[in-house]
Amino acid sequence: MDFIVTKSSQSMVCPASPTPSLTLDLSTIDRLPGLNAKVRTYHVFGSGSGSGLTPAKAIREALSKALAYYYPLAGRLVRSSDGNLQIECNAQGAWFIDATASCRLEDINYLSHPLVPMHDQLLPDPQPEIGPSDVLVLMQVTQFTCGGFVIGLESSHAVFDGLGSAQFLNCVAEFSRGLKAPTVEPVWYREAIPKPPGVAYVPFDASPPFLMPSYKLEQAIIDVSLDDISCFKSQFFELTGERCSVFDTLVARVWQRRTRAINLDPDVQVKLVFFANARPLVHPALPVGFYGNCFFPVTVTITSEKLVSASIVEVVKLIKKAKAKLPVEFARWAAGEGEDPYVPSLGYTTLFVSEWSRLGFKEIDYGWGTPIQVVPLTYSDLIPVCILGSPPAPMKGARFIAQCVEEEHLEEFKKYMMNHK
């Protein structure tokens, strides 16, 4: 199939009205070395009745209006005299590309599998004379012959987490639908994030070089039906008298089955790390509209032998127990006690899990209806990661986008994941 993307215009989108000129400090969490990276996503929309403008024109105009409120996102990352990342609010803008594709969304199965060879054509190329890390938001709107479109987004993780990104995109969508002001006013307020004594995250590019692992991780996409999820939750309640979440159910499954697939020595310590929303744990409370990074890494550790031989109910209990300790662990970190949880051990024995299904992206409507699906892309094939999201509409259930095993373990991992027992 011929798949040609033509990029008809590329330009910087600046705030629609004057914005403050100042330099803003990032928070302790924002400055984590691993967050000085771009998060890449696809937002896939079918054809619908829009505003009369093309999606690209409507969204470009809306982006300009949204940047007047989220003006730090139109600025640039800079270094302070002590090397910390800051935002220089200079209204230089976000990078925007208007593009068209030579086929229908149906022809590429609505991008339901992000490994298709052409997917990178749907992501925005950076402006040639500007470093790709300098611009905080890059967006490409590609219209297909069927009337549907894909928003390819690259945004800096240093300025917001998933919840903050969804809040910003919803503001763009509200302006695209014709609202005069956002329903949620953005608030910077990074000074509210704790500053643990003794913690000073050095810039990523100033850190000592990491010993890069020798493995290369392969990607797999695995869907789990709603019936399968509901059945396990019912069984868990019958056996324990307790309830468990969809997250608990699915993460227990992928961690245990991935560990079985990679077949480690019995006494090897394996870790699960997942990222919990820490907004409710900050005191005084964060205001509505805060869009910075505010998550906490929850870690579960056990030997490989104990994990693979445990019942799935026991693994769920381990995860629930770790989640219950979150307030205590966050308070310990804020006080500067113990090892820094934001610097977890990297390696093949650690699985990182990120949940995307509850961030709010699936509810965003630019005027053409909510997305068929939102596709997050992993940005490293060296960190074992599993993203928990949703399958394309109208499917129900959950979707794993996993990049967590080497090629020699891939088929075994997929076999275990498809086994419902």
Coordinates of N, CA, C and O in Angstrom, one line a residue, residues 42-192:
Y42 N 0.3 9.2 19.7 CA -0.6 9.4 18.6 C -2.0 9.5 19.2 O -2.4 8.7 20.0
H43 N -2.8 10.4 18.6 CA -4.2 10.6 19.0 C -5.0 10.4 17.7 O -4.9 11.3 16.8
V44 N -5.8 9.3 17.6 CA -6.4 8.9 16.4 C -7.9 9.3 16.4 O -8.6 8.8 17.3
F45 N -8.4 10.1 15.4 CA -9.8 10.5 15.4 C -10.4 10.1 14.1 O -9.8 10.3 13.0
G46 N -11.6 9.7 14.2 CA -12.4 9.4 13.0 C -13.0 10.7 12.4 O -12.9 11.8 13.0
S47 N -13.6 10.6 11.2 CA -14.3 11.7 10.6 C -15.5 12.1 11.4 O -16.2 11.3 12.1
G48 N -15.9 13.3 11.4 CA -17.0 13.8 12.2 C -17.4 15.2 11.7 O -16.7 15.8 10.9
S49 N -18.4 15.8 12.4 CA -18.8 17.2 12.0 C -18.0 18.1 12.9 O -18.2 18.2 14.1
G50 N -17.1 18.8 12.3 CA -16.2 19.8 13.1 C -16.8 21.2 13.0 O -18.0 21.4 12.8
S51 N -15.9 22.1 13.1 CA -16.3 23.5 13.2 C -16.4 24.2 11.9 O -16.8 25.4 11.8
G52 N -16.2 23.5 10.8 CA -16.2 24.1 9.4 C -14.8 24.3 8.9 O -14.5 24.4 7.8
L53 N -13.8 24.4 9.9 CA -12.4 24.5 9.5 C -11.9 23.0 9.4 O -12.4 22.1 9.9
T54 N -10.7 22.9 8.7 CA -10.0 21.7 8.7 C -9.5 21.4 10.1 O -9.3 22.4 10.9
P55 N -9.3 20.1 10.5 CA -8.8 19.9 11.9 C -7.5 20.6 12.1 O -7.3 21.2 13.2
A56 N -6.6 20.6 11.2 CA -5.3 21.3 11.4 C -5.5 22.8 11.7 O -4.8 23.3 12.6
K57 N -6.3 23.4 10.9 CA -6.5 24.9 11.1 C -7.2 25.2 12.4 O -6.8 26.1 13.1
A58 N -8.2 24.4 12.8 CA -8.9 24.6 14.0 C -8.0 24.4 15.2 O -8.0 25.1 16.2
I59 N -7.2 23.3 15.1 CA -6.3 23.0 16.3 C -5.2 23.9 16.4 O -4.7 24.3 17.5
R60 N -4.6 24.4 15.2 CA -3.5 25.4 15.2 C -4.0 26.6 15.9 O -3.3 27.2 16.8
E61 N -5.2 27.1 15.6 CA -5.7 28.4 16.2 C -6.0 28.1 17.7 O -5.7 29.0 18.5
A62 N -6.5 27.0 18.0 CA -6.8 26.7 19.4 C -5.5 26.5 20.2 O -5.4 27.0 21.4
L63 N -4.4 26.0 19.6 CA -3.1 25.9 20.3 C -2.6 27.2 20.6 O -2.1 27.5 21.8
S64 N -2.7 28.2 19.7 CA -2.2 29.5 20.0 C -3.0 30.2 21.2 O -2.4 30.8 22.1
K65 N -4.3 29.9 21.2 CA -5.1 30.5 22.4 C -4.7 29.8 23.7 O -4.6 30.4 24.7
A66 N -4.5 28.5 23.6 CA -4.1 27.7 24.8 C -2.8 28.1 25.4 O -2.6 28.2 26.6
L67 N -1.8 28.5 24.5 CA -0.5 28.9 24.9 C -0.5 30.2 25.6 O 0.4 30.5 26.4
A68 N -1.5 31.0 25.4 CA -1.7 32.3 26.2 C -1.9 32.0 27.6 O -1.5 32.8 28.5
Y69 N -2.5 30.8 27.9 CA -2.7 30.4 29.3 C -1.6 29.6 29.8 O -1.1 29.7 30.9
Y70 N -1.1 28.6 29.0 CA 0.0 27.7 29.3 C 1.3 28.3 28.7 O 2.0 27.7 28.0
Y71 N 1.5 29.6 29.0 CA 2.6 30.3 28.4 C 4.0 29.7 28.6 O 4.9 29.8 27.8
P72 N 4.3 29.0 29.8 CA 5.6 28.3 29.9 C 5.9 27.3 28.8 O 7.0 27.1 28.4
L73 N 4.8 26.7 28.2 CA 5.0 25.7 27.2 C 5.5 26.3 25.9 O 5.9 25.6 25.0
A74 N 5.3 27.7 25.7 CA 5.8 28.4 24.6 C 7.2 28.9 24.8 O 7.8 29.5 23.9
G75 N 7.8 28.5 25.9 CA 9.2 29.0 26.3 C 10.2 27.9 25.9 O 9.9 27.0 25.2
R76 N 11.4 28.0 26.5 CA 12.5 27.1 26.2 C 13.2 26.7 27.5 O 13.2 27.5 28.5
L77 N 13.7 25.5 27.5 CA 14.5 25.0 28.7 C 15.8 25.7 28.7 O 16.5 25.8 27.6
V78 N 16.2 26.1 29.9 CA 17.5 26.7 30.0 C 18.2 26.2 31.3 O 17.5 25.5 32.1
R79 N 19.4 26.5 31.5 CA 20.1 26.1 32.7 C 20.4 27.3 33.6 O 20.8 28.3 33.2
S80 N 20.1 27.1 34.9 CA 20.5 28.1 35.9 C 22.0 28.1 36.1 O 22.7 27.2 35.6
S81 N 22.5 29.0 36.9 CA 23.9 29.1 37.2 C 24.4 27.9 37.9 O 25.6 27.5 37.8
D82 N 23.5 27.2 38.7 CA 24.0 26.0 39.3 C 23.6 24.7 38.5 O 23.7 23.6 39.1
G83 N 23.2 24.9 37.3 CA 23.0 23.7 36.4 C 21.6 23.1 36.4 O 21.3 22.2 35.7
N84 N 20.7 23.7 37.2 CA 19.3 23.2 37.2 C 18.5 23.6 36.0 O 18.7 24.7 35.5
L85 N 17.6 22.7 35.6 CA 16.7 23.1 34.5 C 15.7 24.2 34.9 O 15.1 24.1 36.0
Q86 N 15.5 25.1 34.0 CA 14.4 26.1 34.2 C 13.7 26.4 32.9 O 14.1 25.9 31.9
I87 N 12.6 27.1 33.0 CA 11.9 27.5 31.8 C 12.0 29.0 31.6 O 11.6 29.8 32.5
E88 N 12.5 29.4 30.5 CA 12.6 30.8 30.1 C 11.3 31.1 29.3 O 11.1 30.6 28.2
C89 N 10.4 31.8 29.9 CA 9.1 32.2 29.3 C 9.4 33.3 28.3 O 9.4 34.5 28.7
N90 N 9.5 33.0 27.0 CA 9.9 34.0 26.0 C 8.9 34.0 24.8 O 9.2 34.7 23.8
A91 N 7.8 33.2 24.9 CA 6.8 33.2 23.9 C 7.3 32.8 22.5 O 6.7 33.2 21.5
Q92 N 8.4 32.1 22.4 CA 8.9 31.7 21.1 C 8.0 30.6 20.4 O 8.0 30.5 19.2
G93 N 7.2 29.9 21.2 CA 6.1 29.1 20.6 C 6.4 27.6 20.6 O 7.4 27.1 21.0
A94 N 5.3 26.9 20.1 CA 5.3 25.5 19.9 C 5.4 25.2 18.4 O 5.0 26.0 17.6
W95 N 6.0 24.1 18.0 CA 6.2 23.8 16.6 C 5.0 23.0 16.1 O 4.5 22.1 16.7
F96 N 4.4 23.4 14.9 CA 3.2 22.8 14.4 C 3.3 22.5 12.9 O 3.8 23.3 12.2
I97 N 2.8 21.3 12.6 CA 2.9 20.9 11.2 C 1.5 20.5 10.7 O 0.8 19.7 11.4
D98 N 1.1 20.9 9.6 CA -0.1 20.6 8.9 C 0.2 19.6 7.8 O 1.1 19.9 6.9
A99 N -0.4 18.4 7.8 CA 0.0 17.4 6.8 C -1.3 16.6 6.3 O -2.3 16.7 7.0
T100 N -1.1 15.9 5.2 CA -2.2 15.1 4.7 C -1.6 13.7 4.4 O -0.4 13.6 4.0
A101 N -2.4 12.7 4.5 CA -2.0 11.3 4.1 C -2.7 10.8 2.9 O -3.8 11.3 2.6
S102 N -2.1 9.9 2.2 CA -2.6 9.5 0.9 C -3.5 8.3 1.0 O -3.9 7.7 -0.1
C103 N -4.0 8.0 2.2 CA -4.9 6.8 2.3 C -5.9 7.1 3.4 O -5.9 8.1 4.0
R104 N -6.8 6.1 3.6 CA -7.7 6.2 4.7 C -7.1 5.6 6.0 O -6.2 4.8 5.9
L105 N -7.7 6.0 7.1 CA -7.3 5.5 8.4 C -7.5 4.0 8.4 O -6.7 3.2 9.0
E106 N -8.6 3.6 7.8 CA -8.9 2.1 7.7 C -7.8 1.3 7.0 O -7.6 0.2 7.4
D107 N -7.2 1.9 6.1 CA -6.1 1.2 5.4 C -4.9 0.9 6.2 O -4.1 0.0 5.9
I108 N -4.7 1.6 7.3 CA -3.6 1.3 8.2 C -4.2 0.8 9.6 O -3.6 0.9 10.6
N109 N -5.5 0.3 9.5 CA -6.1 -0.3 10.7 C -6.2 0.7 11.8 O -6.0 0.3 13.0
Y110 N -6.4 2.0 11.5 CA -6.6 3.0 12.5 C -5.4 3.1 13.5 O -5.5 3.5 14.6
L111 N -4.2 2.8 12.9 CA -3.0 2.8 13.7 C -3.0 1.9 14.9 O -2.5 2.3 15.9
S112 N -3.8 0.8 14.8 CA -4.0 0.0 16.0 C -2.7 -0.7 16.4 O -2.6 -1.3 17.5
H113 N -1.8 -0.8 15.5 CA -0.5 -1.4 15.8 C 0.6 -0.4 15.5 O 0.9 -0.2 14.3
P114 N 1.2 0.2 16.5 CA 2.2 1.3 16.2 C 3.5 0.8 15.7 O 4.4 1.6 15.5
L115 N 3.7 -0.4 15.3 CA 4.9 -0.9 14.7 C 4.9 -0.8 13.2 O 5.8 -1.2 12.5
V116 N 3.8 -0.3 12.6 CA 3.7 -0.2 11.2 C 4.9 0.7 10.7 O 5.2 1.7 11.4
P117 N 5.5 0.3 9.6 CA 6.7 1.0 9.2 C 6.6 2.5 9.0 O 7.6 3.3 9.1
M118 N 5.4 3.0 8.7 CA 5.2 4.4 8.3 C 4.9 5.3 9.5 O 4.7 6.5 9.3
H119 N 4.8 4.7 10.7 CA 4.3 5.5 11.8 C 5.1 6.8 12.1 O 4.5 7.8 12.5
D120 N 6.4 6.8 11.8 CA 7.2 7.9 12.2 C 6.9 9.1 11.2 O 7.2 10.3 11.6
Q121 N 6.2 8.9 10.1 CA 5.8 10.0 9.3 C 4.7 10.9 9.9 O 4.4 12.0 9.5
L122 N 4.0 10.3 10.9 CA 2.9 11.0 11.6 C 3.4 11.8 12.8 O 2.6 12.5 13.4
L123 N 4.7 11.7 13.1 CA 5.3 12.5 14.2 C 5.9 13.8 13.6 O 6.5 13.8 12.5
P124 N 5.9 14.9 14.4 CA 6.5 16.1 13.9 C 8.0 16.1 13.8 O 8.7 15.7 14.8
D125 N 8.5 16.5 12.7 CA 10.0 16.7 12.6 C 10.3 18.1 13.2 O 9.6 19.0 13.1
P126 N 11.4 18.2 14.0 CA 11.7 19.4 14.6 C 12.2 20.5 13.6 O 12.6 20.1 12.5
Q127 N 12.1 21.7 13.9 CA 12.6 22.8 13.0 C 14.1 22.6 12.9 O 14.8 22.4 13.8
P128 N 14.6 22.6 11.6 CA 16.0 22.3 11.4 C 17.0 23.0 12.2 O 17.9 22.5 12.7
E129 N 16.8 24.3 12.4 CA 17.8 25.1 13.0 C 17.7 25.2 14.5 O 18.4 25.8 15.2
I130 N 16.7 24.4 15.1 CA 16.5 24.4 16.5 C 16.7 23.0 17.1 O 16.2 22.1 16.5
G131 N 17.4 22.9 18.2 CA 17.6 21.6 18.8 C 16.3 21.0 19.2 O 15.4 21.6 19.7
P132 N 16.1 19.6 19.0 CA 14.9 19.0 19.2 C 14.4 19.0 20.7 O 13.2 18.9 21.0
S133 N 15.4 19.2 21.6 CA 15.0 19.3 23.0 C 14.6 20.7 23.5 O 14.1 20.8 24.6
D134 N 14.9 21.7 22.6 CA 14.6 23.0 23.0 C 13.1 23.4 23.0 O 12.7 24.1 23.9
V135 N 12.4 22.9 22.0 CA 11.0 23.2 21.9 C 10.2 22.2 22.8 O 10.5 21.0 22.7
L136 N 9.3 22.8 23.6 CA 8.7 21.9 24.6 C 7.5 21.2 24.1 O 7.1 20.1 24.6
V137 N 6.8 21.7 23.0 CA 5.7 21.0 22.4 C 5.8 21.0 20.9 O 6.0 22.1 20.3
L138 N 5.7 19.9 20.3 CA 5.7 19.7 18.9 C 4.5 18.9 18.5 O 4.2 17.9 19.1
M139 N 3.7 19.4 17.5 CA 2.4 18.8 17.1 C 2.3 18.7 15.6 O 2.7 19.7 14.9
Q140 N 1.8 17.6 15.1 CA 1.5 17.4 13.7 C 0.1 16.9 13.6 O -0.3 15.9 14.2
V141 N -0.7 17.5 12.8 CA -2.1 17.1 12.5 C -2.1 16.6 11.1 O -1.9 17.4 10.1
T142 N -2.3 15.3 10.9 CA -2.3 14.7 9.6 C -3.7 14.2 9.2 O -4.3 13.4 9.9
Q143 N -4.3 14.8 8.2 CA -5.7 14.4 7.7 C -5.6 13.3 6.7 O -4.8 13.4 5.8
F144 N -6.5 12.3 6.8 CA -6.5 11.2 5.9 C -7.7 11.4 4.9 O -8.6 12.3 5.1
T145 N -7.7 10.6 3.9 CA -8.7 10.8 2.8 C -10.1 10.5 3.3 O -11.1 11.0 2.7
C146 N -10.2 9.8 4.4 CA -11.6 9.5 4.9 C -12.2 10.6 5.7 O -13.3 10.5 6.1
G147 N -11.4 11.6 6.0 CA -11.8 12.7 6.8 C -11.3 12.6 8.3 O -11.4 13.6 9.0
G148 N -10.8 11.4 8.6 CA -10.2 11.3 10.0 C -8.9 11.9 10.0 O -8.3 12.3 9.0
F149 N -8.3 12.0 11.2 CA -7.0 12.6 11.3 C -6.3 12.0 12.5 O -6.9 11.4 13.4
V150 N -5.0 12.2 12.5 CA -4.1 11.8 13.6 C -3.3 13.0 14.1 O -2.7 13.7 13.3
I151 N -3.3 13.2 15.4 CA -2.4 14.2 16.0 C -1.2 13.4 16.5 O -1.3 12.5 17.4
G152 N 0.0 13.8 16.0 CA 1.2 13.2 16.5 C 1.8 14.3 17.4 O 2.1 15.4 17.0
L153 N 2.1 13.9 18.6 CA 2.5 14.9 19.7 C 3.8 14.4 20.3 O 4.0 13.3 20.6
E154 N 4.7 15.4 20.4 CA 6.0 15.2 21.2 C 6.0 16.3 22.2 O 5.9 17.5 21.8
S155 N 6.1 16.0 23.4 CA 6.1 17.0 24.5 C 7.2 16.7 25.5 O 7.5 15.5 25.8
S156 N 7.7 17.7 26.2 CA 8.7 17.5 27.2 C 8.2 17.0 28.5 O 7.2 17.6 29.0
H157 N 8.7 15.9 28.9 CA 8.3 15.3 30.2 C 8.7 16.2 31.4 O 8.2 16.1 32.5
A158 N 9.6 17.1 31.2 CA 10.1 17.9 32.2 C 9.1 18.9 32.7 O 9.2 19.5 33.8
V159 N 8.1 19.2 31.9 CA 7.1 20.3 32.3 C 5.8 19.7 32.7 O 5.0 20.4 33.4
F160 N 5.5 18.5 32.3 CA 4.2 17.9 32.9 C 4.3 16.4 32.8 O 5.0 15.8 32.0
D161 N 3.5 15.8 33.7 CA 3.3 14.3 33.6 C 2.0 14.0 32.7 O 1.5 14.9 32.1
G162 N 1.5 12.8 32.7 CA 0.4 12.5 31.9 C -0.9 13.2 32.2 O -1.6 13.7 31.3
L163 N -1.1 13.4 33.5 CA -2.3 14.2 33.9 C -2.2 15.6 33.5 O -3.2 16.2 33.0
G164 N -1.0 16.2 33.6 CA -0.8 17.6 33.2 C -0.9 17.7 31.7 O -1.5 18.7 31.2
S165 N -0.4 16.8 30.9 CA -0.4 16.8 29.5 C -1.9 16.7 29.0 O -2.3 17.5 28.1
A166 N -2.7 15.9 29.6 CA -4.1 15.7 29.2 C -4.8 17.0 29.6 O -5.7 17.4 28.8
Q167 N -4.5 17.7 30.7 CA -5.1 18.9 31.0 C -4.9 20.0 30.0 O -5.8 20.7 29.5
F168 N -3.6 20.1 29.5 CA -3.2 21.0 28.5 C -4.0 20.7 27.2 O -4.5 21.6 26.5
L169 N -3.9 19.5 26.7 CA -4.6 19.1 25.5 C -6.1 19.4 25.5 O -6.7 19.8 24.5
N170 N -6.7 19.2 26.7 CA -8.1 19.4 26.8 C -8.4 20.9 26.7 O -9.4 21.3 26.1
C171 N -7.5 21.8 27.1 CA -7.6 23.2 26.9 C -7.6 23.5 25.5 O -8.4 24.3 25.0
V172 N -6.6 22.9 24.7 CA -6.6 23.1 23.3 C -7.9 22.7 22.6 O -8.5 23.4 21.8
A173 N -8.4 21.5 23.1 CA -9.7 21.0 22.5 C -10.8 21.9 22.8 O -11.7 22.1 21.9
E174 N -10.9 22.5 24.0 CA -12.0 23.4 24.3 C -12.0 24.6 23.4 O -13.0 25.1 22.9
F175 N -10.8 25.2 23.2 CA -10.8 26.3 22.2 C -11.1 25.9 20.8 O -11.8 26.6 20.1
S176 N -10.7 24.7 20.4 CA -11.1 24.2 19.1 C -12.6 24.0 18.9 O -13.1 24.2 17.8
R177 N -13.3 23.7 20.0 CA -14.7 23.6 20.0 C -15.4 24.9 20.1 O -16.7 25.0 20.1
G178 N -14.7 26.0 20.3 CA -15.3 27.3 20.4 C -15.5 27.9 21.7 O -16.0 29.0 21.8
L179 N -15.0 27.3 22.8 CA -15.0 27.9 24.1 C -14.2 29.2 24.2 O -13.1 29.3 23.5
K180 N -14.6 30.1 25.0 CA -13.8 31.4 25.1 C -12.7 31.4 26.1 O -11.8 32.2 26.1
A181 N -12.8 30.4 27.0 CA -11.7 30.3 28.1 C -11.7 28.8 28.5 O -12.7 28.1 28.4
P182 N -10.6 28.4 29.1 CA -10.5 27.0 29.6 C -11.4 26.8 30.8 O -11.5 27.7 31.6
T183 N -12.0 25.6 30.9 CA -12.8 25.3 32.1 C -11.9 25.1 33.3 O -12.3 25.3 34.5
V184 N -10.6 24.8 33.1 CA -9.6 24.7 34.2 C -8.5 25.6 33.9 O -7.8 25.5 32.9
E185 N -8.3 26.6 34.8 CA -7.2 27.6 34.6 C -5.9 26.9 35.1 O -5.8 26.3 36.2
P186 N -4.8 26.9 34.3 CA -3.6 26.3 34.7 C -2.9 27.1 35.8 O -3.0 28.3 35.9
V187 N -2.2 26.3 36.6 CA -1.5 26.9 37.8 C -0.1 26.3 37.8 O 0.1 25.0 37.7
W188 N 1.0 27.1 37.8 CA 2.4 26.6 37.9 C 2.7 26.0 39.2 O 2.8 24.8 39.3
Y189 N 2.9 26.8 40.2 CA 3.0 26.4 41.6 C 3.9 25.2 41.9 O 3.7 24.3 42.7
R190 N 5.0 25.2 41.2 CA 6.0 24.1 41.4 C 6.7 24.1 42.8 O 7.2 23.1 43.2
E191 N 6.6 25.3 43.4 CA 7.2 25.4 44.7 C 6.6 24.6 45.8 O 7.1 24.3 46.9
A192 N 5.3 24.1 45.5 CA 4.6 23.2 46.5 C 5.2 21.8 46.5 O 5.0 21.1 47.5

